PDB file of C-alpha atoms in Angstrom:
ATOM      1  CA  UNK A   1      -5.847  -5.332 -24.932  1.00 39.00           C
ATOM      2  CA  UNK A   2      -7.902  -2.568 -23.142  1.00 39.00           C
ATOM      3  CA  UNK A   3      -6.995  -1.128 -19.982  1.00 43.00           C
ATOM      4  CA  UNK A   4     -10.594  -1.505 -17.680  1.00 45.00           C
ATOM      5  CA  UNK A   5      -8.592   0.280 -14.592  1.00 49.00           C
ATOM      6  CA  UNK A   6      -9.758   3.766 -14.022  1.00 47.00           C
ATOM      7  CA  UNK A   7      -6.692   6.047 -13.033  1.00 48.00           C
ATOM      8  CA  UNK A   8      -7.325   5.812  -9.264  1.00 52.00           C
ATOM      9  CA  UNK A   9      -6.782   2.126  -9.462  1.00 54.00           C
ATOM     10  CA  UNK A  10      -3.717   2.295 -11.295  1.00 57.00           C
ATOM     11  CA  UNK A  11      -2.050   4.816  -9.006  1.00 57.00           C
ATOM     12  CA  UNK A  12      -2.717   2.351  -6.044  1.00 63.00           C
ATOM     13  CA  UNK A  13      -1.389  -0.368  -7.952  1.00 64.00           C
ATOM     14  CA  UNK A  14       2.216   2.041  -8.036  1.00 67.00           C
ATOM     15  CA  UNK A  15       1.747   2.773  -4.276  1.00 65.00           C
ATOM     16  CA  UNK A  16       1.562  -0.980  -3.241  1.00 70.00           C
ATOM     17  CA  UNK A  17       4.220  -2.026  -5.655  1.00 67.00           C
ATOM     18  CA  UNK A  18       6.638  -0.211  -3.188  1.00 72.00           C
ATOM     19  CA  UNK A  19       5.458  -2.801  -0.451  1.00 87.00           C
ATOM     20  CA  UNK A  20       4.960  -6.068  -2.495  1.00 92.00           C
ATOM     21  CA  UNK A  21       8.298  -7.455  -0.661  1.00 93.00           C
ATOM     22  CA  UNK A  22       7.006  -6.315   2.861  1.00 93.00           C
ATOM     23  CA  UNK A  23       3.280  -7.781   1.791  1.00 94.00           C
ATOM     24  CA  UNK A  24       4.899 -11.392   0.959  1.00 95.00           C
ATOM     25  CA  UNK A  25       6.830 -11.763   3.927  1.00 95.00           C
ATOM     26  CA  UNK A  26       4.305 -10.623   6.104  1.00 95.00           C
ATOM     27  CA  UNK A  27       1.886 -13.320   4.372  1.00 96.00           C
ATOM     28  CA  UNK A  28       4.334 -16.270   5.149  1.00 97.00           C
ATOM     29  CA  UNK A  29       5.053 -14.956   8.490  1.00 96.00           C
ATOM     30  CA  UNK A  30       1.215 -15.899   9.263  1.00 95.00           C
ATOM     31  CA  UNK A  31       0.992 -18.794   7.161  1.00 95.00           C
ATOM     32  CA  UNK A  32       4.093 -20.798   7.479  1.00 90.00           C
ATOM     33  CA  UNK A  33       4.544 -21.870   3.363  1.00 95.00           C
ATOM     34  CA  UNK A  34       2.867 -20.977   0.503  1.00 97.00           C
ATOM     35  CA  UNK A  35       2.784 -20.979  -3.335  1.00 96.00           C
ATOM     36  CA  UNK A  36       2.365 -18.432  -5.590  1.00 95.00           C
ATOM     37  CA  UNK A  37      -0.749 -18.250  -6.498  1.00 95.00           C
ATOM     38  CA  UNK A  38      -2.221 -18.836  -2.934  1.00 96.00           C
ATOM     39  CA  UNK A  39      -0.400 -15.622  -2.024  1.00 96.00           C
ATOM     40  CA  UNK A  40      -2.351 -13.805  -5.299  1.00 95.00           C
ATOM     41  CA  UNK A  41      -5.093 -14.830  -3.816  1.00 95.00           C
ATOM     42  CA  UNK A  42      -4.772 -14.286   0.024  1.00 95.00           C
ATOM     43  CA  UNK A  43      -3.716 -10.675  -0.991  1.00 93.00           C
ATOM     44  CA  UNK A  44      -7.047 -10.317  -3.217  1.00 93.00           C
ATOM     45  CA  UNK A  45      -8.970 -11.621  -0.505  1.00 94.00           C
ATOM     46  CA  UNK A  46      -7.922  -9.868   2.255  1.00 92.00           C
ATOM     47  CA  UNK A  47      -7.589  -6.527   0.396  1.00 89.00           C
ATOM     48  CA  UNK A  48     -11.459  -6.989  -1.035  1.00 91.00           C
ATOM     49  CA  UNK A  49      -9.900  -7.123  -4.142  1.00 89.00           C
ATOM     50  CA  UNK A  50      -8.207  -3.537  -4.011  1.00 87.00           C
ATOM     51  CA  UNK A  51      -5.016  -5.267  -4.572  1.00 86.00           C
ATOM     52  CA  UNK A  52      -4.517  -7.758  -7.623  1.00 87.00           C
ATOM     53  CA  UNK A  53      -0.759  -8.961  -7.519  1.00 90.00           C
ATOM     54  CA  UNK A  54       0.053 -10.097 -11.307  1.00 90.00           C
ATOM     55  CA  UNK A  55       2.573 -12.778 -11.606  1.00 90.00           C
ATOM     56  CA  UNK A  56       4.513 -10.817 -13.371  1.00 91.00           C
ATOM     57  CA  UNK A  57       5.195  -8.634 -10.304  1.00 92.00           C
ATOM     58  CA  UNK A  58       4.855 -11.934  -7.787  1.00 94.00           C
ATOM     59  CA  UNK A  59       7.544 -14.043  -9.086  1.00 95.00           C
ATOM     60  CA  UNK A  60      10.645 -11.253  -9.892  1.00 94.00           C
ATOM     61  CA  UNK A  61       9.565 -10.421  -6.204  1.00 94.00           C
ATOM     62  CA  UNK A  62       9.815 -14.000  -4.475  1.00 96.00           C
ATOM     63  CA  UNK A  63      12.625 -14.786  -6.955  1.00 96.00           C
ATOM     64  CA  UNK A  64      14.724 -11.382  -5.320  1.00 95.00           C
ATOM     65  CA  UNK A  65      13.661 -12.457  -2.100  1.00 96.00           C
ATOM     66  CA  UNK A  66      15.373 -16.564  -2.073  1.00 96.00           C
ATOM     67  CA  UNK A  67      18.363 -14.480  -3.896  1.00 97.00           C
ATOM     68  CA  UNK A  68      18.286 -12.859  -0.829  1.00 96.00           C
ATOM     69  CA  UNK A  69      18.323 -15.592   1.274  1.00 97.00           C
ATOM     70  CA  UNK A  70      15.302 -14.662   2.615  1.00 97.00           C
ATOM     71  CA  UNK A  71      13.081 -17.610   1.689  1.00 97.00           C
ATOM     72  CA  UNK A  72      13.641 -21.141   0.686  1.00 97.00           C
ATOM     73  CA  UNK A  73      11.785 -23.287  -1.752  1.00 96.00           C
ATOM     74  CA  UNK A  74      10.090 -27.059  -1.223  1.00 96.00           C
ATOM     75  CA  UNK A  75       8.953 -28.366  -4.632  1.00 96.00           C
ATOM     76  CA  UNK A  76       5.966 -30.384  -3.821  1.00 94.00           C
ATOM     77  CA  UNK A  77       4.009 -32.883  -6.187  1.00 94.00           C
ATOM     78  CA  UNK A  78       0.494 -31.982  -6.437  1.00 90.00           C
ATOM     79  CA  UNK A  79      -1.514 -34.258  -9.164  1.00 92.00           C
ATOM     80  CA  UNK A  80       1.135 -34.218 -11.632  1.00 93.00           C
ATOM     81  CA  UNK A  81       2.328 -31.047 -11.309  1.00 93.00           C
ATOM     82  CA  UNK A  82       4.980 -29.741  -9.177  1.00 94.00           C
ATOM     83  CA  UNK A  83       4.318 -26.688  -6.903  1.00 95.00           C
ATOM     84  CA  UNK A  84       6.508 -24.253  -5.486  1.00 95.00           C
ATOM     85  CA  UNK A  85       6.086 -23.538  -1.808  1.00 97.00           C
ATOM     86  CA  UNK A  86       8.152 -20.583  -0.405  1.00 98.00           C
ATOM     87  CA  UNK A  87       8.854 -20.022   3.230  1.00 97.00           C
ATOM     88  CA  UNK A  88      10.936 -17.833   4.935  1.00 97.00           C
ATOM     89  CA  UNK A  89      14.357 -18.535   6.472  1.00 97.00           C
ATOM     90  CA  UNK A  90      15.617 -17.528   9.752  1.00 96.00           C
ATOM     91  CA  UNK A  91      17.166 -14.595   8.040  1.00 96.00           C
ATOM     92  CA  UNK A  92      13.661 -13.607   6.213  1.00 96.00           C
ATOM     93  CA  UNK A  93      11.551 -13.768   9.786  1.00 95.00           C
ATOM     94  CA  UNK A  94      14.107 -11.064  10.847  1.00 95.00           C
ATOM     95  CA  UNK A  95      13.788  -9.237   7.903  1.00 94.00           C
ATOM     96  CA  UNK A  96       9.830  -9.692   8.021  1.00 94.00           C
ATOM     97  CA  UNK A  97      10.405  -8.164  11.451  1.00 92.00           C
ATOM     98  CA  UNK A  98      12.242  -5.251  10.219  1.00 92.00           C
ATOM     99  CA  UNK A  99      10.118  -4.701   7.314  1.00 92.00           C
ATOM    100  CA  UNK A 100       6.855  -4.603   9.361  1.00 92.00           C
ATOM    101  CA  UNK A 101       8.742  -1.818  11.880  1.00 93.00           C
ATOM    102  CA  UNK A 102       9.636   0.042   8.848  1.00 92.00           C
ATOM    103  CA  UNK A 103       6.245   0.144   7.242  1.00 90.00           C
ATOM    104  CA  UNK A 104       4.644   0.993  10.651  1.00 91.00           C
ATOM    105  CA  UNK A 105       6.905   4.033  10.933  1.00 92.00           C
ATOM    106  CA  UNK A 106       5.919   4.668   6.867  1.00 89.00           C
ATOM    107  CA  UNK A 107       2.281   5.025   7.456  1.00 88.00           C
ATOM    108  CA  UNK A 108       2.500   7.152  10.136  1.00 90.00           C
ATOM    109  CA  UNK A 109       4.802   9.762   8.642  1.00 90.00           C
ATOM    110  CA  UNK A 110       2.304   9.493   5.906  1.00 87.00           C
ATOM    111  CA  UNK A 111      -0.621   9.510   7.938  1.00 88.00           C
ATOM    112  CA  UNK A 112       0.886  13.134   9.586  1.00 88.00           C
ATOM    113  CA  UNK A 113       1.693  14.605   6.092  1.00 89.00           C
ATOM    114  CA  UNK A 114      -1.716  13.683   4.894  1.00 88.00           C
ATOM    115  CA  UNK A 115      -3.943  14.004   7.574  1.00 84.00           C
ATOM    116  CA  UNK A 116      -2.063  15.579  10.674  1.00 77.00           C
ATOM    117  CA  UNK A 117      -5.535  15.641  13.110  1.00 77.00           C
ATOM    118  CA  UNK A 118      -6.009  11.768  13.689  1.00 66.00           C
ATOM    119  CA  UNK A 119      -2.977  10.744  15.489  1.00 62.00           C
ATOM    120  CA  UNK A 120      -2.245   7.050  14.960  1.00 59.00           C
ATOM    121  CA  UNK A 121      -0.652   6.947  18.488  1.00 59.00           C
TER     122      UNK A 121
END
């Protein structure tokens, strides 16, 4: 199977991967539950498609995360299907809290290394 991501696209895919925890908490933070592919797709959407979560990175992620005992899981029935829906725990808004606070503090190191004229303060 051929690779149609130019190199650019790939190294973005290996910066976000860093925040993929930080991204799904954030996500359920705003929106209460959701299932796995409605995060895919929230992320897509809200990135303009600059970030495509594969559920091969998704699930490993969410699954670390309930390990955690950061989020819990209601098995719905939808059709005839059953649906995950993850949500966080009291424990994961903390963390979503702390997470958020540590990203902020992230990008703005990075924002001095890379481009020390436009302040973020």
């Amino acid at each position: 199977m051929q690779n149609s991501k130019t190199g650019n696209e790939m190294g973005n895919q290996k910066l976000y991967k860093g925040s993929l925890q930080t991204i799904i908490l954030k996500l359920l933070a705003q929106n209460d539950k959701m299932y796995g592919y409605e995060i895919t797709q929230k992320v897509k959407e809200q990135t303009k498609g600059e970030l495509q979560i594969t559920e091969g990175a998704l699930y490993p992620a969410l699954h670390k995360l309930e390990a955690e005992g950061l989020l819990d899981v209601e098995v719905a029935k939808v059709g005839n299907r059953l649906r995950k829906y993850y949500k966080l725990t009291e424990s994961g808004t903390k963390e979503t809290a702390n997470k958020l606070a540590e990203m902020q503090e992230f990008l703005k190191t990075m924002q001095q290394l890379v481009n020390p004229k436009l302040n973020l303060d």
